[in-house]
Amino acid sequence: MADKKEIQARAEALLAQGVGKSEVFRQLSGQGMKDSRLAAWLAARHDPQARAEMSLHVNILIGLMVLQALIVLAVGWQVSMWLGLALTSIPLLFAWGFRKPYAGAYTGYLFLSIVTVGRNVAQLFPITTGGLVGVALSIAMICYVFWIQRRIFPDMNFLGPMRKGSRFVFTT
């Protein structure tokens, strides 16, 4: 039985040789790392070609995160300087994760945004134009981030690796 780091190193070597993720999973499955963790690790590996093709959209997304950080800083600064600075770090960390590319940043952003949209919809009543615009922008941003995530990480589902029934499925 091999440990997690050894299995990941072997997977890296196989991927560098051009072996597909499905074959890497098949070869390394059951060798000391849970299959679900191995599948999640493989699914979180970005497609370099897709990342290059999506670079404009990733840059737009990063720009939107920086804009959001500036808005949060301006609003938070009104309450407390330290609160403004602390809250500003959240969108900046997401921007860093999008640039890296880090699958956890996309998943984390989607999860937090969906929770926030649910709260915003609950507070929407009485219905106002500003509230509707805010909810619409939030939903549009969630769709945009999910669209980018699906292109860069084609083997990721919303919260984990793609499955078909009980089997993990990879595009390569």
Tab-separated table of C-alpha atoms in Angstrom:
chain	number	residue	atom	x	y	z
A	1	MET	CA	0.000	0.000	0.000
A	2	ALA	CA	1.279	3.402	-0.974
A	3	ASP	CA	0.624	6.627	0.856
A	4	LYS	CA	-1.326	9.575	-0.541
A	5	LYS	CA	1.696	11.637	-1.610
A	6	GLU	CA	3.266	8.696	-3.410
A	7	ILE	CA	0.034	7.968	-5.284
A	8	GLN	CA	-0.321	11.634	-6.243
A	9	ALA	CA	3.289	11.673	-7.488
A	10	ARG	CA	2.626	8.574	-9.607
A	11	ALA	CA	-0.568	10.157	-10.928
A	12	GLU	CA	1.342	13.357	-11.809
A	13	ALA	CA	3.926	11.292	-13.671
A	14	LEU	CA	1.252	9.399	-15.598
A	15	LEU	CA	-0.616	12.597	-16.471
A	16	ALA	CA	2.650	14.210	-17.626
A	17	GLN	CA	3.167	11.246	-19.966
A	18	GLY	CA	-0.213	11.977	-21.535
A	19	VAL	CA	-2.155	9.150	-19.928
A	20	GLY	CA	-5.850	10.020	-19.585
A	21	LYS	CA	-7.465	10.559	-16.203
A	22	SER	CA	-9.681	7.490	-16.625
A	23	GLU	CA	-6.649	5.279	-17.115
A	24	VAL	CA	-4.760	6.930	-14.243
A	25	PHE	CA	-7.761	6.309	-11.991
A	26	ARG	CA	-7.997	2.701	-13.130
A	27	GLN	CA	-4.285	2.076	-12.499
A	28	LEU	CA	-4.115	3.745	-9.079
A	29	SER	CA	-7.528	2.794	-7.709
A	30	GLY	CA	-7.395	0.714	-4.531
A	31	GLN	CA	-3.715	1.326	-3.804
A	32	GLY	CA	-3.930	3.071	-0.433
A	33	MET	CA	-5.951	6.147	-1.243
A	34	LYS	CA	-9.744	6.118	-1.162
A	35	ASP	CA	-11.183	6.004	-4.653
A	36	SER	CA	-13.363	9.040	-3.908
A	37	ARG	CA	-10.316	11.087	-2.847
A	38	LEU	CA	-8.318	9.962	-5.884
A	39	ALA	CA	-11.236	10.835	-8.172
A	40	ALA	CA	-11.655	14.242	-6.503
A	41	TRP	CA	-7.934	14.941	-6.829
A	42	LEU	CA	-7.949	13.978	-10.517
A	43	ALA	CA	-11.127	15.951	-11.236
A	44	ALA	CA	-9.602	19.050	-9.589
A	45	ARG	CA	-6.746	18.990	-12.116
A	46	HIS	CA	-7.524	21.704	-14.649
A	47	ASP	CA	-7.397	21.213	-18.388
A	48	PRO	CA	-4.501	23.483	-19.498
A	49	GLN	CA	-5.893	23.938	-23.006
A	50	ALA	CA	-9.341	24.877	-21.691
A	51	ARG	CA	-7.731	27.230	-19.165
A	52	ALA	CA	-5.881	28.981	-21.986
A	53	GLU	CA	-9.084	29.247	-24.026
A	54	MET	CA	-10.988	30.637	-21.036
A	55	SER	CA	-8.296	33.131	-19.981
A	56	LEU	CA	-10.360	36.142	-21.088
A	57	HIS	CA	-13.345	34.969	-19.024
A	58	VAL	CA	-11.126	34.208	-16.030
A	59	ASN	CA	-9.659	37.723	-16.294
A	60	ILE	CA	-13.175	39.198	-16.450
A	61	LEU	CA	-14.109	37.149	-13.400
A	62	ILE	CA	-11.024	38.346	-11.539
A	63	GLY	CA	-11.893	41.936	-12.465
A	64	LEU	CA	-15.393	41.431	-11.085
A	65	MET	CA	-13.916	40.036	-7.855
A	66	VAL	CA	-11.624	43.059	-7.506
A	67	LEU	CA	-14.607	45.353	-8.112
A	68	GLN	CA	-16.566	43.452	-5.489
A	69	ALA	CA	-13.627	43.786	-3.080
A	70	LEU	CA	-13.569	47.552	-3.592
A	71	ILE	CA	-17.311	47.797	-2.961
A	72	VAL	CA	-16.992	45.660	0.170
A	73	LEU	CA	-14.094	47.830	1.351
A	74	ALA	CA	-16.088	51.020	0.825
A	75	VAL	CA	-19.166	49.678	2.625
A	76	GLY	CA	-17.226	47.903	5.370
A	77	TRP	CA	-15.032	50.937	5.991
A	78	GLN	CA	-18.173	52.866	6.990
A	79	VAL	CA	-18.738	50.408	9.834
A	80	SER	CA	-15.163	49.690	10.875
A	81	MET	CA	-11.776	49.966	9.245
A	82	TRP	CA	-10.824	46.442	10.366
A	83	LEU	CA	-14.127	44.942	9.275
A	84	GLY	CA	-13.737	46.534	5.846
A	85	LEU	CA	-10.231	45.157	5.459
A	86	ALA	CA	-11.206	41.704	6.697
A	87	LEU	CA	-14.220	41.409	4.412
A	88	THR	CA	-12.222	42.712	1.448
A	89	SER	CA	-9.926	39.708	1.713
A	90	ILE	CA	-12.731	37.264	0.816
A	91	PRO	CA	-13.280	38.312	-2.829
A	92	LEU	CA	-9.527	38.810	-3.225
A	93	LEU	CA	-8.910	35.231	-2.088
A	94	PHE	CA	-11.472	34.023	-4.613
A	95	ALA	CA	-9.719	36.078	-7.321
A	96	TRP	CA	-6.417	34.459	-6.366
A	97	GLY	CA	-8.014	30.994	-6.534
A	98	PHE	CA	-9.543	31.742	-9.932
A	99	ARG	CA	-6.165	32.900	-11.246
A	100	LYS	CA	-4.298	29.859	-9.888
A	101	PRO	CA	-6.657	27.889	-11.122
A	102	TYR	CA	-7.889	26.167	-7.983
A	103	ALA	CA	-11.068	24.079	-8.213
A	104	GLY	CA	-11.870	24.740	-4.559
A	105	ALA	CA	-12.144	28.473	-5.252
A	106	TYR	CA	-14.844	27.886	-7.866
A	107	THR	CA	-16.705	25.412	-5.658
A	108	GLY	CA	-16.436	27.662	-2.605
A	109	TYR	CA	-17.643	30.706	-4.518
A	110	LEU	CA	-20.608	28.813	-5.936
A	111	PHE	CA	-21.566	27.374	-2.563
A	112	LEU	CA	-21.356	30.707	-0.729
A	113	SER	CA	-23.152	32.550	-3.523
A	114	ILE	CA	-26.040	30.097	-3.647
A	115	VAL	CA	-26.476	30.355	0.125
A	116	THR	CA	-26.422	34.153	-0.162
A	117	VAL	CA	-28.933	34.210	-3.030
A	118	GLY	CA	-31.296	32.086	-0.958
A	119	ARG	CA	-31.075	34.594	1.869
A	120	ASN	CA	-31.510	37.525	-0.527
A	121	VAL	CA	-34.617	36.000	-2.082
A	122	ALA	CA	-36.089	35.468	1.381
A	123	GLN	CA	-35.477	39.149	2.182
A	124	LEU	CA	-36.823	40.331	-1.175
A	125	PHE	CA	-40.331	40.972	0.082
A	126	PRO	CA	-41.703	43.553	-0.333
A	127	ILE	CA	-40.477	43.348	-3.914
A	128	THR	CA	-38.355	46.295	-5.024
A	129	THR	CA	-36.594	46.993	-8.295
A	130	GLY	CA	-33.220	47.182	-6.567
A	131	GLY	CA	-33.807	43.859	-4.862
A	132	LEU	CA	-34.780	42.177	-8.115
A	133	VAL	CA	-31.715	43.592	-9.877
A	134	GLY	CA	-29.472	42.386	-7.038
A	135	VAL	CA	-30.898	38.877	-7.126
A	136	ALA	CA	-30.685	38.779	-10.942
A	137	LEU	CA	-27.034	39.885	-10.859
A	138	SER	CA	-26.235	37.284	-8.217
A	139	ILE	CA	-27.846	34.512	-10.248
A	140	ALA	CA	-26.079	35.694	-13.412
A	141	MET	CA	-22.739	35.658	-11.577
A	142	ILE	CA	-23.380	32.136	-10.251
A	143	CYS	CA	-24.186	30.931	-13.777
A	144	TYR	CA	-21.080	32.638	-15.190
A	145	VAL	CA	-18.754	31.119	-12.567
A	146	PHE	CA	-20.325	27.682	-13.020
A	147	TRP	CA	-19.929	27.966	-16.795
A	148	ILE	CA	-16.229	28.809	-16.415
A	149	GLN	CA	-15.710	26.036	-13.859
A	150	ARG	CA	-17.277	23.432	-16.150
A	151	ARG	CA	-14.901	24.388	-18.970
A	152	ILE	CA	-11.690	24.525	-16.938
A	153	PHE	CA	-12.507	21.494	-14.770
A	154	PRO	CA	-14.554	19.264	-17.107
A	155	ASP	CA	-14.459	16.345	-14.677
A	156	MET	CA	-15.910	18.321	-11.762
A	157	ASN	CA	-19.544	18.362	-10.861
A	158	PHE	CA	-20.892	21.085	-8.585
A	159	LEU	CA	-19.318	19.699	-5.389
A	160	GLY	CA	-17.109	16.859	-6.516
A	161	PRO	CA	-16.000	14.548	-9.293
A	162	MET	CA	-18.457	13.449	-11.986
A	163	ARG	CA	-20.250	10.187	-11.367
A	164	LYS	CA	-22.398	7.949	-13.451
A	165	GLY	CA	-24.215	5.802	-10.957
A	166	SER	CA	-21.571	4.647	-8.499
A	167	ARG	CA	-18.655	4.957	-10.958
A	168	PHE	CA	-16.450	8.010	-11.377
A	169	VAL	CA	-16.387	9.369	-14.931
A	170	PHE	CA	-13.584	11.358	-16.558
A	171	THR	CA	-13.496	13.065	-19.945
A	172	THR	CA	-10.060	11.681	-20.818
